[in-house]
mmCIF file of N, CA and C in Angstrom:
data_model
loop_
_atom_site.group_PDB
_atom_site.id
_atom_site.type_symbol
_atom_site.label_atom_id
_atom_site.label_comp_id
_atom_site.label_asym_id
_atom_site.label_seq_id
_atom_site.Cartn_x
_atom_site.Cartn_y
_atom_site.Cartn_z
ATOM 1 N N GLU A 1 5.741 -15.538 -9.431
ATOM 2 C CA GLU A 1 7.066 -16.079 -9.256
ATOM 3 C C GLU A 1 7.850 -15.144 -8.356
ATOM 4 N N LEU A 2 8.638 -15.715 -7.434
ATOM 5 C CA LEU A 2 9.409 -14.919 -6.492
ATOM 6 C C LEU A 2 10.895 -15.168 -6.687
ATOM 7 N N ASP A 3 11.705 -14.143 -6.363
ATOM 8 C CA ASP A 3 13.143 -14.326 -6.436
ATOM 9 C C ASP A 3 13.645 -14.961 -5.146
ATOM 10 N N GLY A 4 14.954 -15.090 -4.984
ATOM 11 C CA GLY A 4 15.532 -15.721 -3.804
ATOM 12 C C GLY A 4 15.241 -15.008 -2.506
ATOM 13 N N ASP A 5 14.925 -13.713 -2.562
ATOM 14 C CA ASP A 5 14.593 -12.940 -1.364
ATOM 15 C C ASP A 5 13.104 -12.928 -1.063
ATOM 16 N N GLY A 6 12.300 -13.627 -1.873
ATOM 17 C CA GLY A 6 10.863 -13.656 -1.642
ATOM 18 C C GLY A 6 10.112 -12.506 -2.272
ATOM 19 N N ASN A 7 10.769 -11.735 -3.148
ATOM 20 C CA ASN A 7 10.117 -10.620 -3.825
ATOM 21 C C ASN A 7 9.595 -11.065 -5.185
ATOM 22 N N PRO A 8 8.489 -10.480 -5.656
ATOM 23 C CA PRO A 8 7.985 -10.842 -6.983
ATOM 24 C C PRO A 8 9.025 -10.531 -8.054
ATOM 25 N N LEU A 9 9.176 -11.428 -9.012
ATOM 26 C CA LEU A 9 10.094 -11.204 -10.119
ATOM 27 C C LEU A 9 9.582 -10.085 -11.003
ATOM 28 N N LEU A 10 10.500 -9.273 -11.512
ATOM 29 C CA LEU A 10 10.127 -8.198 -12.413
ATOM 30 C C LEU A 10 9.463 -8.792 -13.640
ATOM 31 N N GLY A 11 8.279 -8.309 -13.967
ATOM 32 C CA GLY A 11 7.557 -8.808 -15.122
ATOM 33 C C GLY A 11 6.581 -9.918 -14.806
ATOM 34 N N ALA A 12 6.631 -10.497 -13.598
ATOM 35 C CA ALA A 12 5.665 -11.537 -13.228
ATOM 36 C C ALA A 12 4.336 -10.858 -12.934
ATOM 37 N N THR A 13 3.298 -11.251 -13.612
ATOM 38 C CA THR A 13 1.997 -10.598 -13.470
ATOM 39 C C THR A 13 0.934 -11.625 -13.129
ATOM 40 N N TYR A 14 0.121 -11.320 -12.141
ATOM 41 C CA TYR A 14 -0.978 -12.187 -11.734
ATOM 42 C C TYR A 14 -2.251 -11.361 -11.773
ATOM 43 N N PRO A 15 -3.306 -11.859 -12.392
ATOM 44 C CA PRO A 15 -4.562 -11.109 -12.418
ATOM 45 C C PRO A 15 -5.063 -10.833 -11.005
ATOM 46 N N SER A 16 -5.761 -9.730 -10.822
ATOM 47 C CA SER A 16 -6.318 -9.413 -9.509
ATOM 48 C C SER A 16 -7.119 -10.588 -8.996
ATOM 49 N N GLY A 17 -6.914 -10.919 -7.728
ATOM 50 C CA GLY A 17 -7.632 -12.032 -7.128
ATOM 51 C C GLY A 17 -6.862 -13.330 -7.161
ATOM 52 N N GLU A 18 -5.827 -13.445 -7.992
ATOM 53 C CA GLU A 18 -4.996 -14.638 -8.000
ATOM 54 C C GLU A 18 -3.745 -14.342 -7.193
ATOM 55 N N THR A 19 -3.220 -15.345 -6.520
ATOM 56 C CA THR A 19 -2.037 -15.130 -5.706
ATOM 57 C C THR A 19 -0.889 -15.971 -6.213
ATOM 58 N N ALA A 20 0.300 -15.462 -5.994
ATOM 59 C CA ALA A 20 1.512 -16.210 -6.282
ATOM 60 C C ALA A 20 1.942 -16.886 -4.991
ATOM 61 N N ALA A 21 3.038 -17.600 -5.021
ATOM 62 C CA ALA A 21 3.563 -18.237 -3.818
ATOM 63 C C ALA A 21 3.777 -17.179 -2.743
ATOM 64 N N GLY A 22 3.432 -17.501 -1.520
ATOM 65 C CA GLY A 22 3.610 -16.560 -0.424
ATOM 66 C C GLY A 22 2.522 -15.508 -0.334
ATOM 67 N N GLY A 23 1.485 -15.601 -1.159
ATOM 68 C CA GLY A 23 0.382 -14.661 -1.072
ATOM 69 C C GLY A 23 0.586 -13.354 -1.806
ATOM 70 N N PHE A 24 1.609 -13.249 -2.658
ATOM 71 C CA PHE A 24 1.842 -12.014 -3.401
ATOM 72 C C PHE A 24 0.894 -11.894 -4.577
ATOM 73 N N VAL A 25 0.364 -10.710 -4.790
ATOM 74 C CA VAL A 25 -0.408 -10.390 -5.988
ATOM 75 C C VAL A 25 0.337 -9.253 -6.674
ATOM 76 N N THR A 26 0.711 -9.449 -7.916
ATOM 77 C CA THR A 26 1.470 -8.438 -8.640
ATOM 78 C C THR A 26 0.604 -7.847 -9.739
ATOM 79 N N VAL A 27 0.501 -6.524 -9.756
ATOM 80 C CA VAL A 27 -0.245 -5.844 -10.808
ATOM 81 C C VAL A 27 0.629 -4.748 -11.395
ATOM 82 N N HIS A 28 0.290 -4.331 -12.600
ATOM 83 C CA HIS A 28 0.968 -3.225 -13.265
ATOM 84 C C HIS A 28 -0.052 -2.125 -13.506
ATOM 85 N N THR A 29 0.430 -0.916 -13.695
ATOM 86 C CA THR A 29 -0.493 0.188 -13.948
ATOM 87 C C THR A 29 -1.148 0.028 -15.312
ATOM 88 N N ASP A 30 -2.332 0.629 -15.434
ATOM 89 C CA ASP A 30 -2.968 0.674 -16.752
ATOM 90 C C ASP A 30 -2.380 1.854 -17.530
ATOM 91 N N GLU A 31 -2.950 2.168 -18.685
ATOM 92 C CA GLU A 31 -2.411 3.243 -19.522
ATOM 93 C C GLU A 31 -2.502 4.615 -18.872
ATOM 94 N N GLU A 32 -3.340 4.752 -17.829
ATOM 95 C CA GLU A 32 -3.456 6.018 -17.104
ATOM 96 C C GLU A 32 -2.544 6.060 -15.877
ATOM 97 N N GLY A 33 -1.791 4.981 -15.619
ATOM 98 C CA GLY A 33 -0.919 4.931 -14.454
ATOM 99 C C GLY A 33 -1.624 4.541 -13.172
ATOM 100 N N VAL A 34 -2.817 3.919 -13.268
ATOM 101 C CA VAL A 34 -3.613 3.563 -12.096
ATOM 102 C C VAL A 34 -3.432 2.088 -11.768
ATOM 103 N N TYR A 35 -3.152 1.788 -10.502
ATOM 104 C CA TYR A 35 -3.115 0.414 -10.017
ATOM 105 C C TYR A 35 -4.516 0.032 -9.561
ATOM 106 N N THR A 36 -4.987 -1.158 -9.898
ATOM 107 C CA THR A 36 -6.301 -1.619 -9.463
ATOM 108 C C THR A 36 -6.165 -2.997 -8.837
ATOM 109 N N PHE A 37 -6.643 -3.123 -7.611
ATOM 110 C CA PHE A 37 -6.692 -4.401 -6.914
ATOM 111 C C PHE A 37 -8.159 -4.724 -6.697
ATOM 112 N N GLU A 38 -8.642 -5.817 -7.253
ATOM 113 C CA GLU A 38 -10.052 -6.164 -7.155
ATOM 114 C C GLU A 38 -10.256 -7.318 -6.182
ATOM 115 N N ASN A 39 -11.397 -7.294 -5.506
ATOM 116 C CA ASN A 39 -11.851 -8.408 -4.677
ATOM 117 C C ASN A 39 -10.881 -8.789 -3.575
ATOM 118 N N LEU A 40 -10.246 -7.813 -2.938
ATOM 119 C CA LEU A 40 -9.392 -8.116 -1.798
ATOM 120 C C LEU A 40 -10.279 -8.295 -0.573
ATOM 121 N N PRO A 41 -10.095 -9.381 0.174
ATOM 122 C CA PRO A 41 -10.953 -9.604 1.341
ATOM 123 C C PRO A 41 -10.657 -8.607 2.457
ATOM 124 N N THR A 42 -11.692 -8.241 3.223
ATOM 125 C CA THR A 42 -11.503 -7.353 4.368
ATOM 126 C C THR A 42 -11.251 -8.135 5.640
ATOM 127 N N ALA A 43 -11.603 -9.412 5.650
ATOM 128 C CA ALA A 43 -11.383 -10.266 6.815
ATOM 129 C C ALA A 43 -11.284 -11.707 6.343
ATOM 130 N N TYR A 44 -10.715 -12.554 7.192
ATOM 131 C CA TYR A 44 -10.653 -13.975 6.868
ATOM 132 C C TYR A 44 -10.792 -14.793 8.143
ATOM 133 N N THR A 45 -11.095 -16.062 7.988
ATOM 134 C CA THR A 45 -11.247 -16.989 9.104
ATOM 135 C C THR A 45 -10.242 -18.112 8.919
ATOM 136 N N ASP A 46 -9.455 -18.405 9.970
ATOM 137 C CA ASP A 46 -8.463 -19.472 9.849
ATOM 138 C C ASP A 46 -9.113 -20.834 10.065
ATOM 139 N N ALA A 47 -8.310 -21.899 9.994
ATOM 140 C CA ALA A 47 -8.826 -23.264 10.091
ATOM 141 C C ALA A 47 -9.467 -23.550 11.446
ATOM 142 N N ASP A 48 -9.080 -22.793 12.486
ATOM 143 C CA ASP A 48 -9.649 -22.983 13.820
ATOM 144 C C ASP A 48 -10.876 -22.120 14.067
ATOM 145 N N GLY A 49 -11.322 -21.370 13.064
ATOM 146 C CA GLY A 49 -12.510 -20.541 13.215
ATOM 147 C C GLY A 49 -12.247 -19.158 13.773
ATOM 148 N N GLU A 50 -10.974 -18.779 13.971
ATOM 149 C CA GLU A 50 -10.641 -17.447 14.469
ATOM 150 C C GLU A 50 -10.786 -16.434 13.337
ATOM 151 N N HIS A 51 -11.359 -15.264 13.647
ATOM 152 C CA HIS A 51 -11.564 -14.213 12.651
ATOM 153 C C HIS A 51 -10.454 -13.170 12.751
ATOM 154 N N TYR A 52 -9.974 -12.717 11.608
ATOM 155 C CA TYR A 52 -8.917 -11.715 11.542
ATOM 156 C C TYR A 52 -9.257 -10.684 10.478
ATOM 157 N N LEU A 53 -8.863 -9.419 10.726
ATOM 158 C CA LEU A 53 -8.948 -8.405 9.682
ATOM 159 C C LEU A 53 -7.795 -8.635 8.715
ATOM 160 N N ALA A 54 -8.052 -8.482 7.452
ATOM 161 C CA ALA A 54 -7.000 -8.640 6.448
ATOM 162 C C ALA A 54 -6.148 -7.376 6.414
ATOM 163 N N ALA A 55 -4.863 -7.534 6.161
ATOM 164 C CA ALA A 55 -3.947 -6.403 6.043
ATOM 165 C C ALA A 55 -3.130 -6.581 4.773
ATOM 166 N N TYR A 56 -2.740 -5.481 4.184
ATOM 167 C CA TYR A 56 -2.003 -5.521 2.930
ATOM 168 C C TYR A 56 -0.820 -4.581 2.992
ATOM 169 N N ARG A 57 0.260 -4.984 2.356
ATOM 170 C CA ARG A 57 1.430 -4.123 2.204
ATOM 171 C C ARG A 57 1.671 -3.957 0.712
ATOM 172 N N VAL A 58 1.790 -2.723 0.279
ATOM 173 C CA VAL A 58 2.036 -2.441 -1.134
ATOM 174 C C VAL A 58 3.510 -2.108 -1.300
ATOM 175 N N VAL A 59 4.173 -2.795 -2.214
ATOM 176 C CA VAL A 59 5.581 -2.555 -2.510
ATOM 177 C C VAL A 59 5.695 -2.157 -3.972
ATOM 178 N N LEU A 60 6.320 -1.036 -4.235
ATOM 179 C CA LEU A 60 6.549 -0.590 -5.609
ATOM 180 C C LEU A 60 7.956 -1.022 -6.003
ATOM 181 N N ASN A 61 8.052 -2.062 -6.826
ATOM 182 C CA ASN A 61 9.350 -2.570 -7.256
ATOM 183 C C ASN A 61 9.988 -1.626 -8.255
ATOM 184 N N GLY A 62 11.292 -1.597 -8.270
ATOM 185 C CA GLY A 62 12.022 -0.820 -9.257
ATOM 186 C C GLY A 62 12.334 0.600 -8.839
ATOM 187 N N LEU A 63 11.878 1.034 -7.663
ATOM 188 C CA LEU A 63 12.195 2.380 -7.197
ATOM 189 C C LEU A 63 13.498 2.360 -6.408
ATOM 190 N N HIS A 64 14.132 3.510 -6.299
ATOM 191 C CA HIS A 64 15.360 3.645 -5.519
ATOM 192 C C HIS A 64 15.096 3.248 -4.069
ATOM 193 N N LYS A 65 16.049 2.554 -3.451
ATOM 194 C CA LYS A 65 15.924 2.179 -2.046
ATOM 195 C C LYS A 65 16.839 3.058 -1.204
ATOM 196 N N ASP A 66 16.290 3.604 -0.118
ATOM 197 C CA ASP A 66 17.113 4.285 0.877
ATOM 198 C C ASP A 66 17.625 3.209 1.814
ATOM 199 N N VAL A 67 18.920 2.894 1.737
ATOM 200 C CA VAL A 67 19.500 1.802 2.512
ATOM 201 C C VAL A 67 20.241 2.378 3.707
ATOM 202 N N VAL A 68 20.001 1.808 4.894
ATOM 203 C CA VAL A 68 20.688 2.214 6.113
ATOM 204 C C VAL A 68 21.574 1.055 6.546
ATOM 205 N N THR A 69 22.868 1.348 6.767
ATOM 206 C CA THR A 69 23.821 0.310 7.160
ATOM 207 C C THR A 69 24.443 0.650 8.503
ATOM 208 N N ASP A 70 25.013 -0.377 9.149
ATOM 209 C CA ASP A 70 25.754 -0.141 10.384
ATOM 210 C C ASP A 70 27.190 0.243 10.028
ATOM 211 N N ASP A 71 28.047 0.412 11.049
ATOM 212 C CA ASP A 71 29.429 0.843 10.817
ATOM 213 C C ASP A 71 30.236 -0.158 10.005
ATOM 214 N N ASP A 72 29.829 -1.429 10.007
ATOM 215 C CA ASP A 72 30.540 -2.463 9.255
ATOM 216 C C ASP A 72 30.003 -2.633 7.838
ATOM 217 N N GLY A 73 29.027 -1.826 7.452
ATOM 218 C CA GLY A 73 28.470 -1.916 6.111
ATOM 219 C C GLY A 73 27.354 -2.927 5.967
ATOM 220 N N ASN A 74 26.911 -3.531 7.068
ATOM 221 C CA ASN A 74 25.797 -4.479 7.008
ATOM 222 C C ASN A 74 24.481 -3.716 6.878
ATOM 223 N N GLU A 75 23.627 -4.165 5.972
ATOM 224 C CA GLU A 75 22.344 -3.497 5.761
ATOM 225 C C GLU A 75 21.434 -3.728 6.957
ATOM 226 N N LEU A 76 20.980 -2.638 7.568
ATOM 227 C CA LEU A 76 20.040 -2.727 8.684
ATOM 228 C C LEU A 76 18.613 -2.777 8.164
ATOM 229 N N TYR A 77 18.288 -1.892 7.237
ATOM 230 C CA TYR A 77 16.984 -1.909 6.585
ATOM 231 C C TYR A 77 17.051 -1.056 5.325
ATOM 232 N N ALA A 78 16.059 -1.266 4.459
ATOM 233 C CA ALA A 78 15.960 -0.495 3.222
ATOM 234 C C ALA A 78 14.511 -0.071 3.036
ATOM 235 N N THR A 79 14.308 1.151 2.604
ATOM 236 C CA THR A 79 12.965 1.667 2.352
ATOM 237 C C THR A 79 12.795 1.827 0.848
ATOM 238 N N PRO A 80 12.090 0.869 0.191
ATOM 239 C CA PRO A 80 12.033 0.910 -1.269
ATOM 240 C C PRO A 80 10.903 1.735 -1.857
ATOM 241 N N TRP A 81 9.986 2.233 -1.068
ATOM 242 C CA TRP A 81 8.776 2.812 -1.644
ATOM 243 C C TRP A 81 8.650 4.314 -1.471
ATOM 244 N N MET A 82 9.612 4.970 -0.886
ATOM 245 C CA MET A 82 9.508 6.408 -0.645
ATOM 246 C C MET A 82 9.857 7.188 -1.905
ATOM 247 N N MET A 83 8.852 7.497 -2.722
ATOM 248 C CA MET A 83 9.111 8.294 -3.916
ATOM 249 C C MET A 83 9.442 9.729 -3.516
ATOM 250 N N THR A 84 8.676 10.291 -2.607
ATOM 251 C CA THR A 84 8.967 11.587 -2.003
ATOM 252 C C THR A 84 8.595 11.474 -0.539
ATOM 253 N N HIS A 85 9.265 12.234 0.287
ATOM 254 C CA HIS A 85 8.963 12.183 1.714
ATOM 255 C C HIS A 85 7.680 12.949 2.004
ATOM 256 N N TYR A 86 6.937 12.477 3.003
ATOM 257 C CA TYR A 86 5.673 13.080 3.395
ATOM 258 C C TYR A 86 5.887 14.540 3.774
ATOM 259 N N HIS A 87 5.047 15.409 3.279
ATOM 260 C CA HIS A 87 5.105 16.855 3.535
ATOM 261 C C HIS A 87 6.453 17.452 3.152
ATOM 262 N N GLN A 88 7.001 17.013 2.036
ATOM 263 C CA GLN A 88 8.220 17.618 1.513
ATOM 264 C C GLN A 88 7.829 18.927 0.841
ATOM 265 N N GLY A 89 8.329 20.018 1.305
ATOM 266 C CA GLY A 89 7.957 21.317 0.745
ATOM 267 C C GLY A 89 7.077 22.095 1.704
ATOM 268 N N ASP A 90 6.708 23.308 1.312
ATOM 269 C CA ASP A 90 5.970 24.206 2.198
ATOM 270 C C ASP A 90 4.460 24.050 2.130
ATOM 271 N N ASP A 91 3.919 23.624 1.000
ATOM 272 C CA ASP A 91 2.471 23.533 0.831
ATOM 273 C C ASP A 91 2.004 22.135 1.225
ATOM 274 N N VAL A 92 1.520 21.972 2.475
ATOM 275 C CA VAL A 92 1.136 20.651 2.964
ATOM 276 C C VAL A 92 -0.093 20.095 2.267
ATOM 277 N N ALA A 93 -0.841 20.944 1.560
ATOM 278 C CA ALA A 93 -2.033 20.467 0.863
ATOM 279 C C ALA A 93 -1.735 20.017 -0.564
ATOM 280 N N ALA A 94 -0.560 20.313 -1.104
ATOM 281 C CA ALA A 94 -0.306 20.016 -2.517
ATOM 282 C C ALA A 94 1.095 19.477 -2.786
ATOM 283 N N ASP A 95 1.758 18.900 -1.775
ATOM 284 C CA ASP A 95 3.110 18.412 -2.035
ATOM 285 C C ASP A 95 3.090 16.916 -2.296
ATOM 286 N N SER A 96 3.747 16.131 -1.487
ATOM 287 C CA SER A 96 3.914 14.711 -1.769
ATOM 288 C C SER A 96 2.778 13.838 -1.258
ATOM 289 N N ASP A 97 1.714 14.417 -0.753
ATOM 290 C CA ASP A 97 0.592 13.622 -0.249
ATOM 291 C C ASP A 97 -0.218 13.050 -1.409
ATOM 292 N N VAL A 98 -0.724 11.862 -1.226
ATOM 293 C CA VAL A 98 -1.543 11.226 -2.251
ATOM 294 C C VAL A 98 -2.912 11.894 -2.275
ATOM 295 N N ARG A 99 -3.377 12.248 -3.454
ATOM 296 C CA ARG A 99 -4.713 12.834 -3.560
ATOM 297 C C ARG A 99 -5.749 11.738 -3.374
ATOM 298 N N ASP A 100 -6.867 12.074 -2.766
ATOM 299 C CA ASP A 100 -7.878 11.062 -2.461
ATOM 300 C C ASP A 100 -8.957 10.942 -3.527
ATOM 301 N N SER A 101 -8.906 11.735 -4.575
ATOM 302 C CA SER A 101 -9.953 11.659 -5.593
ATOM 303 C C SER A 101 -9.379 11.917 -6.982
ATOM 304 N N ALA A 102 -8.332 11.191 -7.333
ATOM 305 C CA ALA A 102 -7.684 11.398 -8.629
ATOM 306 C C ALA A 102 -8.483 10.731 -9.736
ATOM 307 N N SER A 103 -8.644 11.416 -10.848
ATOM 308 C CA SER A 103 -9.320 10.863 -12.016
ATOM 309 C C SER A 103 -8.373 9.877 -12.671
ATOM 310 N N PRO A 104 -8.776 8.821 -13.337
ATOM 311 C CA PRO A 104 -10.110 8.443 -13.750
ATOM 312 C C PRO A 104 -10.786 7.461 -12.791
ATOM 313 N N VAL A 105 -10.329 7.370 -11.553
ATOM 314 C CA VAL A 105 -10.930 6.437 -10.607
ATOM 315 C C VAL A 105 -12.360 6.869 -10.321
ATOM 316 N N GLN A 106 -13.307 5.966 -10.501
ATOM 317 C CA GLN A 106 -14.717 6.294 -10.306
ATOM 318 C C GLN A 106 -15.130 6.143 -8.849
ATOM 319 N N ALA A 107 -14.689 5.073 -8.216
ATOM 320 C CA ALA A 107 -15.043 4.843 -6.815
ATOM 321 C C ALA A 107 -13.745 4.703 -6.042
ATOM 322 N N SER A 108 -13.585 5.470 -4.983
ATOM 323 C CA SER A 108 -12.339 5.401 -4.230
ATOM 324 C C SER A 108 -12.610 5.652 -2.759
ATOM 325 N N TYR A 109 -11.685 5.163 -1.933
ATOM 326 C CA TYR A 109 -11.722 5.471 -0.517
ATOM 327 C C TYR A 109 -10.963 6.760 -0.302
ATOM 328 N N LYS A 110 -11.482 7.609 0.542
ATOM 329 C CA LYS A 110 -10.730 8.804 0.893
ATOM 330 C C LYS A 110 -9.575 8.391 1.791
ATOM 331 N N VAL A 111 -8.442 9.071 1.627
ATOM 332 C CA VAL A 111 -7.297 8.819 2.484
ATOM 333 C C VAL A 111 -7.575 9.525 3.798
ATOM 334 N N ILE A 112 -7.723 8.747 4.868
ATOM 335 C CA ILE A 112 -8.035 9.346 6.163
ATOM 336 C C ILE A 112 -6.855 9.161 7.091
ATOM 337 N N GLY A 113 -6.850 9.883 8.194
ATOM 338 C CA GLY A 113 -5.748 9.824 9.123
ATOM 339 C C GLY A 113 -4.659 10.819 8.763
ATOM 340 N N ARG A 114 -4.932 11.713 7.839
ATOM 341 C CA ARG A 114 -3.971 12.748 7.461
ATOM 342 C C ARG A 114 -4.143 13.958 8.377
ATOM 343 N N GLU A 115 -3.167 14.851 8.363
ATOM 344 C CA GLU A 115 -3.299 16.090 9.104
ATOM 345 C C GLU A 115 -4.305 16.992 8.403
ATOM 346 N N ASP A 116 -4.843 17.944 9.162
ATOM 347 C CA ASP A 116 -5.731 18.918 8.541
ATOM 348 C C ASP A 116 -4.901 19.836 7.643
ATOM 349 N N VAL A 117 -5.536 20.736 6.914
ATOM 350 C CA VAL A 117 -4.806 21.561 5.947
ATOM 351 C C VAL A 117 -3.776 22.476 6.588
ATOM 352 N N ASP A 118 -3.913 22.756 7.886
ATOM 353 C CA ASP A 118 -2.902 23.558 8.568
ATOM 354 C C ASP A 118 -1.693 22.714 8.941
ATOM 355 N N GLY A 119 -1.846 21.387 8.887
ATOM 356 C CA GLY A 119 -0.742 20.512 9.258
ATOM 357 C C GLY A 119 -0.506 20.461 10.751
ATOM 358 N N SER A 120 -1.521 20.811 11.554
ATOM 359 C CA SER A 120 -1.311 20.914 12.995
ATOM 360 C C SER A 120 -2.053 19.862 13.807
ATOM 361 N N THR A 121 -3.081 19.247 13.276
ATOM 362 C CA THR A 121 -3.905 18.324 14.047
ATOM 363 C C THR A 121 -4.074 17.018 13.293
ATOM 364 N N ALA A 122 -3.820 15.911 13.971
ATOM 365 C CA ALA A 122 -4.030 14.611 13.339
ATOM 366 C C ALA A 122 -5.503 14.252 13.428
ATOM 367 N N LEU A 123 -6.106 13.876 12.309
ATOM 368 C CA LEU A 123 -7.514 13.509 12.255
ATOM 369 C C LEU A 123 -7.624 12.040 11.894
ATOM 370 N N ARG A 124 -8.463 11.288 12.603
ATOM 371 C CA ARG A 124 -8.672 9.891 12.260
ATOM 372 C C ARG A 124 -10.154 9.596 12.284
ATOM 373 N N ALA A 125 -10.710 9.371 11.112
ATOM 374 C CA ALA A 125 -12.116 8.990 11.032
ATOM 375 C C ALA A 125 -12.234 7.500 11.289
ATOM 376 N N LEU A 126 -13.353 7.055 11.801
ATOM 377 C CA LEU A 126 -13.640 5.642 12.045
ATOM 378 C C LEU A 126 -12.650 5.005 13.002
ATOM 379 N N ASP A 127 -12.043 5.792 13.882
ATOM 380 C CA ASP A 127 -11.026 5.267 14.783
ATOM 381 C C ASP A 127 -11.633 4.234 15.725
ATOM 382 N N GLY A 128 -11.046 3.065 15.772
ATOM 383 C CA GLY A 128 -11.486 2.022 16.680
ATOM 384 C C GLY A 128 -12.642 1.193 16.181
ATOM 385 N N GLN A 129 -13.165 1.482 15.006
ATOM 386 C CA GLN A 129 -14.292 0.717 14.487
ATOM 387 C C GLN A 129 -13.793 -0.385 13.569
ATOM 388 N N ILE A 130 -14.489 -1.486 13.563
ATOM 389 C CA ILE A 130 -14.199 -2.585 12.651
ATOM 390 C C ILE A 130 -15.348 -2.666 11.662
ATOM 391 N N ILE A 131 -15.025 -2.602 10.391
ATOM 392 C CA ILE A 131 -16.042 -2.647 9.349
ATOM 393 C C ILE A 131 -15.808 -3.902 8.528
ATOM 394 N N LEU A 132 -16.787 -4.787 8.498
ATOM 395 C CA LEU A 132 -16.679 -6.025 7.741
ATOM 396 C C LEU A 132 -17.586 -5.958 6.528
ATOM 397 N N ALA A 133 -17.114 -6.510 5.443
ATOM 398 C CA ALA A 133 -17.919 -6.532 4.226
ATOM 399 C C ALA A 133 -18.790 -7.777 4.211
ATOM 400 N N ALA A 134 -19.908 -7.696 3.548
ATOM 401 C CA ALA A 134 -20.800 -8.842 3.386
ATOM 402 C C ALA A 134 -21.235 -8.905 1.937
ATOM 403 N N LYS A 135 -21.641 -10.087 1.489
ATOM 404 C CA LYS A 135 -22.135 -10.218 0.125
ATOM 405 C C LYS A 135 -23.426 -9.436 -0.023
ATOM 406 N N VAL A 136 -23.589 -8.778 -1.162
ATOM 407 C CA VAL A 136 -24.790 -7.980 -1.422
ATOM 408 C C VAL A 136 -25.700 -8.746 -2.350
#
């Protein structure tokens, strides 16, 4: 269920793999605080046979929004998901960056495209490659 702005209603829950109107899938954390999204497609084909890579945007509802307004008070944009700013603090290896191997997750993707531990060089693995999943 969506509100008037097209956002999922607080408390509306859809099992992984089911979609609400507009393609939203809403999940809540388990008792360990872990979000799990199952069976998300990596690519899709439209009615004309064109192939596209799937993309996802994760929105954490209920967090403080950093709202930017113009001189007349009109909202220009709001950033609802910034719990902490990237590299907030002096230790770039242990501050606000998401860890890539947090327990109790058994299988996970490493977060790639981050800076090296010195914070000086941008690294991107698999740059320019397209990886499609197939049934096993």
